[in-house]
CSV table of C-alpha atoms in Angstrom, one decimal:
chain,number,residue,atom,x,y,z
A,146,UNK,CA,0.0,0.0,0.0
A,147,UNK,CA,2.5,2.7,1.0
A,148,UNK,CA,4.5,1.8,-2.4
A,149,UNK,CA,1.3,2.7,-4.5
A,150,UNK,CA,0.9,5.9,-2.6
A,151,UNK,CA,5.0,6.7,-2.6
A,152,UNK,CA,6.1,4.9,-5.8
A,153,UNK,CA,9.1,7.4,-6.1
A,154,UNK,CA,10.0,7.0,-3.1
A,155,UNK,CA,12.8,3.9,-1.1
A,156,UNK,CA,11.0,1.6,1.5
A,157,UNK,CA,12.3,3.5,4.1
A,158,UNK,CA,11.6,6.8,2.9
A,159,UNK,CA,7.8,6.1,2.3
A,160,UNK,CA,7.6,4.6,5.5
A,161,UNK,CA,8.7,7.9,7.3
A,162,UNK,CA,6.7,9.9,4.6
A,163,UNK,CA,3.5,8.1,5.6
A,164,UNK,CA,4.7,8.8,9.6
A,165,UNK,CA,4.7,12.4,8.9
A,166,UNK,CA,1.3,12.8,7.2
A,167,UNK,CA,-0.4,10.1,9.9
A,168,UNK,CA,0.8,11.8,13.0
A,169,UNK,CA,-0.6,15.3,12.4
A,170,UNK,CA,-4.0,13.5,10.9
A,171,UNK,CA,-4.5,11.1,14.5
A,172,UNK,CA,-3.6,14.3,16.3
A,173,UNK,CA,-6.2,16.2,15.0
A,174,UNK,CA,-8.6,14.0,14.5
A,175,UNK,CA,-8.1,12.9,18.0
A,176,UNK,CA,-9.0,16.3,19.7
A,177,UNK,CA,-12.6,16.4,17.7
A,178,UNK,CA,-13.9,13.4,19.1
A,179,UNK,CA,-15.6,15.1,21.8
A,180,UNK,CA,-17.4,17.4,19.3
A,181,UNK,CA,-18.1,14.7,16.7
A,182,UNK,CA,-20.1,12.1,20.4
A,183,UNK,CA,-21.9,15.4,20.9
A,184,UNK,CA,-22.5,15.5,17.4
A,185,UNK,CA,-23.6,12.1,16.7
A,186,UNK,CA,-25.7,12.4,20.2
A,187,UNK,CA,-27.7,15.2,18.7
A,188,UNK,CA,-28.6,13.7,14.8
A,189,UNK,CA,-30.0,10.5,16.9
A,190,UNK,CA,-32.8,13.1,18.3
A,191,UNK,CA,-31.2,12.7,21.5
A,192,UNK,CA,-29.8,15.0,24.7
A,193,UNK,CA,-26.9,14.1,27.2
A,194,UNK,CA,-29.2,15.2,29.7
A,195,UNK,CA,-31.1,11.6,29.4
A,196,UNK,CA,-29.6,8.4,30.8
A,197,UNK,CA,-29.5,6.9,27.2
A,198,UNK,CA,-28.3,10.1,25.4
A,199,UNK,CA,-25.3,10.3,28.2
A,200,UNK,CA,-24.6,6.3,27.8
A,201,UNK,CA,-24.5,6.7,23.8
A,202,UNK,CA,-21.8,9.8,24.3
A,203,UNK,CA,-19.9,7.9,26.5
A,204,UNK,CA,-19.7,5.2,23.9
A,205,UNK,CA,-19.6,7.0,20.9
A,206,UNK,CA,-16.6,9.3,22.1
A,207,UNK,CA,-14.5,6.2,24.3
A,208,UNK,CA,-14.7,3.8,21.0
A,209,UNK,CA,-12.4,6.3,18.7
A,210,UNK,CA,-10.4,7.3,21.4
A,211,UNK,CA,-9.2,4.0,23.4
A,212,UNK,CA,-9.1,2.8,19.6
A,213,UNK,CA,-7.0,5.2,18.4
A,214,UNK,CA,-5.1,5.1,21.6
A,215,UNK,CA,-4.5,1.3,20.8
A,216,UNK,CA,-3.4,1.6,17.0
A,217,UNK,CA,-0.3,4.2,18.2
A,218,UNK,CA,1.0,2.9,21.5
A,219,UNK,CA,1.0,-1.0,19.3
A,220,UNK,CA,2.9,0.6,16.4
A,221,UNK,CA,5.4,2.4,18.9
A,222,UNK,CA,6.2,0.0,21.3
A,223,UNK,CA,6.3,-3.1,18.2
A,224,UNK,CA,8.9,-1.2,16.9
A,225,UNK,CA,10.3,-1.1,20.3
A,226,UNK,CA,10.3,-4.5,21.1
A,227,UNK,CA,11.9,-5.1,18.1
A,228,UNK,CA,14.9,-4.4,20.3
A,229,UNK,CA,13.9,-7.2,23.3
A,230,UNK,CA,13.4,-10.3,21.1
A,231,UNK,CA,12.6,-13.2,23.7
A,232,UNK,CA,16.1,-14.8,23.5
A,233,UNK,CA,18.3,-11.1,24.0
A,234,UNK,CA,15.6,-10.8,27.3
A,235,UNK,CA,16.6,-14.1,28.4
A,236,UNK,CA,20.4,-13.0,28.4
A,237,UNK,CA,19.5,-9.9,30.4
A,238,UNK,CA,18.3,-11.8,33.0
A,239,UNK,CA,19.7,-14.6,33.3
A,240,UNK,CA,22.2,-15.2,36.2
A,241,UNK,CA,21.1,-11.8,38.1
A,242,UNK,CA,21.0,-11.9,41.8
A,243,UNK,CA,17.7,-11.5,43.4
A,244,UNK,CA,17.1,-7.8,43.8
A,245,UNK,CA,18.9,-6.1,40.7
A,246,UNK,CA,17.2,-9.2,38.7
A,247,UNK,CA,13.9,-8.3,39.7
A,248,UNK,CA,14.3,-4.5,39.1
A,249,UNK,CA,15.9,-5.7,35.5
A,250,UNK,CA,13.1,-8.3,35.2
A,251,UNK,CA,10.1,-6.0,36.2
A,252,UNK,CA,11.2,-2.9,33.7
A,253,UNK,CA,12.0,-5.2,30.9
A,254,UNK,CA,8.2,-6.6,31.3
A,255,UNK,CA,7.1,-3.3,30.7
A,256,UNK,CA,8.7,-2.9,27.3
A,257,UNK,CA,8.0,-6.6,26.0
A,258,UNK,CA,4.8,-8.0,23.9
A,259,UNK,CA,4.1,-10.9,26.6
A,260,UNK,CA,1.1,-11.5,28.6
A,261,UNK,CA,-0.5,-13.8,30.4
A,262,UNK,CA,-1.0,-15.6,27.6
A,263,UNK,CA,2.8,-16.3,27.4
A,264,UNK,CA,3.1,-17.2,31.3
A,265,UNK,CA,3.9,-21.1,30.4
A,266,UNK,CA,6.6,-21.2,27.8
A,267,UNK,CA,7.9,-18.0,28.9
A,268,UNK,CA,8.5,-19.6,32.6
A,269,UNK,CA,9.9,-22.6,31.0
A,270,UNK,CA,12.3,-20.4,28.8
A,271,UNK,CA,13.5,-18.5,31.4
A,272,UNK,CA,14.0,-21.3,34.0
A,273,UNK,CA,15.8,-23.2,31.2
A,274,UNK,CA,18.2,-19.7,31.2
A,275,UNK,CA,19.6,-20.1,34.2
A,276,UNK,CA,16.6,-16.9,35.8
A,277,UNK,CA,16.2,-17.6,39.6
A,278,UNK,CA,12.3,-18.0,40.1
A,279,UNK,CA,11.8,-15.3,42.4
A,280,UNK,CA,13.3,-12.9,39.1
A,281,UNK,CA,11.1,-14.5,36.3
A,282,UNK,CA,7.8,-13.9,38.9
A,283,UNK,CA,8.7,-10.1,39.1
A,284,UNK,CA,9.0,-10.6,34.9
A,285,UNK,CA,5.6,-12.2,35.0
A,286,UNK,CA,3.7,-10.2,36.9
A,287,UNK,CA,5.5,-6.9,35.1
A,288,UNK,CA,4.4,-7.7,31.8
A,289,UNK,CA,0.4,-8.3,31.8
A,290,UNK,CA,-0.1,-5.7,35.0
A,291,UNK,CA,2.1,-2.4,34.2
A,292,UNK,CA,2.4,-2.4,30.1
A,293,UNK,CA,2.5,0.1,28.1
A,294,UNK,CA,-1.0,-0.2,26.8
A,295,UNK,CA,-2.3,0.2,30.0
A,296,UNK,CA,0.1,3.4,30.8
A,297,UNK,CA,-1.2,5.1,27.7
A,298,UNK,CA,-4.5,4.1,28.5
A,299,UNK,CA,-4.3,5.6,31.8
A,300,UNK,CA,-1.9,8.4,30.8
A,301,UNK,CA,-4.7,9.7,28.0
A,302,UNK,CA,-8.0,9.0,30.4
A,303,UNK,CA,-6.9,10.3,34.0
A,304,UNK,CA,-3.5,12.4,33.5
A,305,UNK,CA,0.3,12.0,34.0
A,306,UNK,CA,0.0,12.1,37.8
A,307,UNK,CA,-1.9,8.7,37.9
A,308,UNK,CA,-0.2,6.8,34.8
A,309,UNK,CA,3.1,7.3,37.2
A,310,UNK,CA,1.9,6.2,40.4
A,311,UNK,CA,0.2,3.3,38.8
A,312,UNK,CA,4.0,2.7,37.2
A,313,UNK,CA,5.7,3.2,40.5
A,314,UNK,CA,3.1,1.0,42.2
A,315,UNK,CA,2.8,-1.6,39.8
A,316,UNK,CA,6.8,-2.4,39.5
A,317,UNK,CA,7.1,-2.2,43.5
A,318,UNK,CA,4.3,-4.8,43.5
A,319,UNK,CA,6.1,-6.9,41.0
A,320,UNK,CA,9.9,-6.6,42.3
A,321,UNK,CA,8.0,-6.9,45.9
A,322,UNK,CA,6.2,-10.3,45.3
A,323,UNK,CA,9.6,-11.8,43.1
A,324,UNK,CA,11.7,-11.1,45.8
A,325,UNK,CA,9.2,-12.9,48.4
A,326,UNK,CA,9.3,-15.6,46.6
A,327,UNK,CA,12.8,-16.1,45.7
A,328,UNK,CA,13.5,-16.0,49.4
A,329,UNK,CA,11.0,-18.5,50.2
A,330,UNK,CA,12.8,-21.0,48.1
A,331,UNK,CA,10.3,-22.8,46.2
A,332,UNK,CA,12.0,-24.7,43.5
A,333,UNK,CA,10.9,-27.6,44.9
A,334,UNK,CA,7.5,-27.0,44.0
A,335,UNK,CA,7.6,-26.4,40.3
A,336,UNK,CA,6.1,-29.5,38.6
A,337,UNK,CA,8.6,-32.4,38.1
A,338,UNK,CA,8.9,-32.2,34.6
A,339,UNK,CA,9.7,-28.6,34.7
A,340,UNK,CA,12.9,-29.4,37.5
A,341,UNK,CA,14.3,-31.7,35.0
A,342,UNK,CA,14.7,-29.4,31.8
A,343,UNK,CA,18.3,-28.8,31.5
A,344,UNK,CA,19.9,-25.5,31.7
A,345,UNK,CA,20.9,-24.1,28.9
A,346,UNK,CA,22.7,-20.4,27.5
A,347,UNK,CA,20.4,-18.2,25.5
A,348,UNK,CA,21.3,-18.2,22.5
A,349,UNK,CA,21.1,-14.3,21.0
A,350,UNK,CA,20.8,-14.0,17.0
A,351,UNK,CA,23.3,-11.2,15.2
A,352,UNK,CA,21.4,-10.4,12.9
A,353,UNK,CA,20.8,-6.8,12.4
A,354,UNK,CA,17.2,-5.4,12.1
A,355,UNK,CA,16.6,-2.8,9.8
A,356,UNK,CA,14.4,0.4,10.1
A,357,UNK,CA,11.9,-0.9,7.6
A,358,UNK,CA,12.0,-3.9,8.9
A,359,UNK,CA,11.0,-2.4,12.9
A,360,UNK,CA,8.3,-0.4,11.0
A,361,UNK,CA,6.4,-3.6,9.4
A,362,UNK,CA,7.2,-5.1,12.3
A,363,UNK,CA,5.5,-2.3,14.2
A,364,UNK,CA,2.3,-2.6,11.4
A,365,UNK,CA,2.1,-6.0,11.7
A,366,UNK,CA,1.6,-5.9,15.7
A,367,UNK,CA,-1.5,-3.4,15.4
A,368,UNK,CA,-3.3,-5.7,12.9
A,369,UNK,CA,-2.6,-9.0,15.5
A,370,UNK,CA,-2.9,-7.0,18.7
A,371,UNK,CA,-6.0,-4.5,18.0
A,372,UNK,CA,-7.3,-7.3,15.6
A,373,UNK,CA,-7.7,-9.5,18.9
A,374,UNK,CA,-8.5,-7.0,21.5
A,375,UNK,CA,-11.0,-5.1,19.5
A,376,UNK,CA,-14.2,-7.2,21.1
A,377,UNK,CA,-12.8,-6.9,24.4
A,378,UNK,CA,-12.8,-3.2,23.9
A,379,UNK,CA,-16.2,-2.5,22.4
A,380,UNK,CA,-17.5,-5.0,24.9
A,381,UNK,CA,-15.6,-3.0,27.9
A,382,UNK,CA,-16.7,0.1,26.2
A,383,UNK,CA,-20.3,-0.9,25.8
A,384,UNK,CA,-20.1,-1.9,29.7
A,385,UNK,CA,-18.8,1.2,31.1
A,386,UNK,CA,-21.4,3.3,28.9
A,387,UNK,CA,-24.2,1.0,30.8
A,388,UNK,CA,-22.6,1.5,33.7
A,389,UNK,CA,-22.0,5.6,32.7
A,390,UNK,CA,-25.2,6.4,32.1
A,391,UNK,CA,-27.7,4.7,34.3
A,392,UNK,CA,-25.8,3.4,37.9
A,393,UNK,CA,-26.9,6.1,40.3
A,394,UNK,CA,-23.7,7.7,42.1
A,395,UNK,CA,-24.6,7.0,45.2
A,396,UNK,CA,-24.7,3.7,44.8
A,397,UNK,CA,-21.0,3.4,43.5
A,398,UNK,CA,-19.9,5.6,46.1
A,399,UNK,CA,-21.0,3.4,48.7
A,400,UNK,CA,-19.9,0.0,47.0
A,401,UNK,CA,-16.4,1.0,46.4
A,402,UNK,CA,-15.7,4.3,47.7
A,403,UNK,CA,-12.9,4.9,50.0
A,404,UNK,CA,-15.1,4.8,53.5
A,405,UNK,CA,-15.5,1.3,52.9
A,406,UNK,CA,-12.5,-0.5,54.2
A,407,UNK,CA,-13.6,-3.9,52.2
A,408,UNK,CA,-14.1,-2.5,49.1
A,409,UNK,CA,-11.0,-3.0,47.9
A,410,UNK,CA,-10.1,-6.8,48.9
A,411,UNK,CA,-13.8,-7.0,47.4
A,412,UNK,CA,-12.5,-5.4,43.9
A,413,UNK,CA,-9.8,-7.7,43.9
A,414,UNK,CA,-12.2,-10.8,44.8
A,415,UNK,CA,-14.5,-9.5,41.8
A,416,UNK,CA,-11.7,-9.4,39.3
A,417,UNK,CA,-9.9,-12.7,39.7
A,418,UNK,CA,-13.0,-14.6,37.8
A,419,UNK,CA,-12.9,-12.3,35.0
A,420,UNK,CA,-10.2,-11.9,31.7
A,421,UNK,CA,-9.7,-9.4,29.8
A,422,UNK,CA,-6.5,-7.0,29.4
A,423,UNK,CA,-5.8,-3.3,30.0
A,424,UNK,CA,-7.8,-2.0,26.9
A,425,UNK,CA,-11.0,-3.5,27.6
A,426,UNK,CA,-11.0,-3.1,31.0
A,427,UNK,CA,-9.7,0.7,31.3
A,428,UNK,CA,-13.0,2.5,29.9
A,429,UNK,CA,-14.7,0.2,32.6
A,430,UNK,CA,-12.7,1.9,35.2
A,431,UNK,CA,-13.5,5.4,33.8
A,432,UNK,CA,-17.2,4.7,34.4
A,433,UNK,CA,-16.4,3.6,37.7
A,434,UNK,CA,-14.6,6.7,38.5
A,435,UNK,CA,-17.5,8.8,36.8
A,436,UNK,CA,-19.8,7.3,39.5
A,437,UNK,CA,-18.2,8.0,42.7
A,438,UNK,CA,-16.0,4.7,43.3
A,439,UNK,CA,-12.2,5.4,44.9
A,440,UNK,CA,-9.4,5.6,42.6
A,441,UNK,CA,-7.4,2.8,44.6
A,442,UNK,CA,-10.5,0.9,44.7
A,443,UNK,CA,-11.3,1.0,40.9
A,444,UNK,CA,-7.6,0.4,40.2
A,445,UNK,CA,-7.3,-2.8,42.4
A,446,UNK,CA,-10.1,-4.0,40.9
A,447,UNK,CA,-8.4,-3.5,37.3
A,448,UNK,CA,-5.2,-4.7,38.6
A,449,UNK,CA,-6.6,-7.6,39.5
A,450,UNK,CA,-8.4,-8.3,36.4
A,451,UNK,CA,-5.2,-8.5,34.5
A,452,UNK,CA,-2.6,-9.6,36.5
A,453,UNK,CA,-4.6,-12.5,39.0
A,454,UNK,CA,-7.1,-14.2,36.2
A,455,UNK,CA,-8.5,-17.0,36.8
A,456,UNK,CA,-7.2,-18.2,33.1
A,457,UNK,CA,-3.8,-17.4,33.9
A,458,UNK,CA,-3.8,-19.4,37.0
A,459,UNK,CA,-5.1,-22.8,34.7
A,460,UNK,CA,-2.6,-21.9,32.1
A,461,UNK,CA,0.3,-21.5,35.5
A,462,UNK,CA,-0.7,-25.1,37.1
A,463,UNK,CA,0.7,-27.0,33.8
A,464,UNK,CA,4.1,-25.8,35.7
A,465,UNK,CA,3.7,-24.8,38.9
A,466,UNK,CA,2.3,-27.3,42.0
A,467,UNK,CA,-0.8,-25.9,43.8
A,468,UNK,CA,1.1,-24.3,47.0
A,469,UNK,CA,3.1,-22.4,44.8
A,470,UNK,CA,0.2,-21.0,42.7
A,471,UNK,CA,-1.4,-19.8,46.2
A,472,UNK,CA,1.6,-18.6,47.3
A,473,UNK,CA,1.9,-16.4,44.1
A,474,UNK,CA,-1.3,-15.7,44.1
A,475,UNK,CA,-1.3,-14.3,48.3
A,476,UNK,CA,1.6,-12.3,47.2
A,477,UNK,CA,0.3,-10.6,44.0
A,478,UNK,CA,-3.3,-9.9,45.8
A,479,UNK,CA,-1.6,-8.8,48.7
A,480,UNK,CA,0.3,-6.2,47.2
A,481,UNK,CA,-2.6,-4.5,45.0
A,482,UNK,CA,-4.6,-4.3,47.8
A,483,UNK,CA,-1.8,-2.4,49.1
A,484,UNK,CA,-1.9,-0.4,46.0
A,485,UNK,CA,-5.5,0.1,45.9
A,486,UNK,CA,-5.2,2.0,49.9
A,487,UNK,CA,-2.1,3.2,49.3
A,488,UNK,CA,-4.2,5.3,46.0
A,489,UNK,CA,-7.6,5.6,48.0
A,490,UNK,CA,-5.3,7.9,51.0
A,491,UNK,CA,-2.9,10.2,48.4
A,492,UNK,CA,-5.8,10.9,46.1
């Protein structure tokens, strides 16, 4: 496509052509949404002022924006990760003491394209690497919970202040919970067949990559990543315009607002059954918010969701024996709650 619309022009030269028309188009189309939900609101007959008027804005603006959102942080941090192929990560981490490993191991999860979805092999891989377990936990837990869709997500909805306190929160929790459970020694209850795979170097390719090659690597990540999130995010969207529109504020205030001591190990509780990831659950959380419920609370809640599913946990006992799944479970739960307060008293 971009050598029919720049047939002059090298591969690398139409790709940064393209860049330069596409930024200053999403950037301006990006500040009209507001006006075009209003818009839209208005042709359908209907006011903001009604439940279901107010629901269809919230829908109608959220779907562009967490979209849009979506398709630029996917093609930045593709081309990004372009840079961490799974094999170079392993090398970073393997044979680092616990503490700078899990520092390492928790920002590199930021920065890399696994999830939870990856928790298996990728625990395999790294044990086969030589990573102490407490410093592939901190890895595992960093990667779903504080990635960059979610920081972007957050960053764009609520502000700077809370996309970094989330960060700062988010890699304490992980580098926290790794380094409990390296101390606590729990080799021994990784399944057998996972103690016996033999240790092996990581092996690190020398290949160079170049720019064009990062770009359609970048391209190719938005039509597999937003190409599978999509539903989740309509459906998250759809939920938090319900929930936008017709739950009466008092009602969230006094179900998760920050007078209630239990709300947030309740939040956490709630979020374990469900699965999703940080793009379908964020517009959920802004509806939350909109309705009274406590910033810690409402974050816990999403934390929980991504980081302690109920699917990940199946997909973990294929390696790990059922004490060490509670064991990383306590930790992880423990933690966000201690996020959640920690949010509910500085905000």
């Amino acid at each position: 496509m971009l050598a029919r619309r720049f047939p002059a022009l090298n591969p690398l030269h139409r790709w940064l052509a393209a860049l330069a028309l596409l930024i200053p188009l999403w950037w301006f189309v990006y500040g009209q949404l507001d006006a075009a939900a209003n818009g839209l609101v208005s042709a359908l007959g209907l006011t903001r002022q009604t439940h279901f008027g107010e629901a269809l804005h919230f829908f109608f603006y959220d779907t562009p924006k967490v979209l849009m959102l979506l398709f630029g942080v996917v093609f930045v941090m593709g081309v990004v990760q372009t840079f961490f192929a799974p094999e170079r990560t392993r090398v970073l981490l393997s044979g680092k003491r616990l503490g700078v490993g899990n520092v390492l191991a928790a920002s590199l999860g930021i920065v890399t394209p696994f999830c939870s979805c990856s928790a298996v092999p990728l625990f395999i891989g790294f044990l086969s690497a030589g990573v102490p377990l407490g410093v592939t936990f901190s890895f595992l837990i960093s990667a779903p919970m504080v990635n960059e869709v979610a920081l972007v997500l957050l960053f764009g909805l609520f502000g700077w202040q809370v996309a970094a306190l989330y960060l700062g929160l988010g890699l304490a929790v992980a580098i926290i919970a790794g380094l409990v459970i390296g101390h606590l020694k729990m080799e021994a209850h990784l399944e057998d067949w996972v103690q016996q795979i033999a240790r092996g170097a990581a092996y690190v390719p020398d290949e160079q990559i170049s720019w064009v090659a990062r770009f359609e690597t970048g391209a190719r990540h938005v039509r597999e990543i937003v190409g599978k999130v999509w539903p989740y995010v309509l459906a998250g969207i759809a939920l938090g315009a319900g929930i936008h529109g017709y739950v009466p504020e008092d009602f969230m205030a006094a179900i998760m607002g920050r007078d209630a001591w239990w709300s947030v190990p309740v939040a956490v509780l709630l979020g374990v059954p469900m699965y999703t990831n940080a793009a379908g659950i964020i517009p959920v959380v802004q509806a939350l918010l909109g309705k009274g419920a406590a910033l810690g609370t409402v974050l816990a809640f999403m934390m929980s969701v991504i980081a302690l599913s109920a699917p990940e946990m199946i997909i973990l006992r294929r390696a790990l024996k059922p004490r060490l799944i509670a064991t990383f479970a306590g930790v992880v739960a423990g933690g966000i709650m201690l996020v959640g307060y920690v949010f509910n008293l500085v905000l």
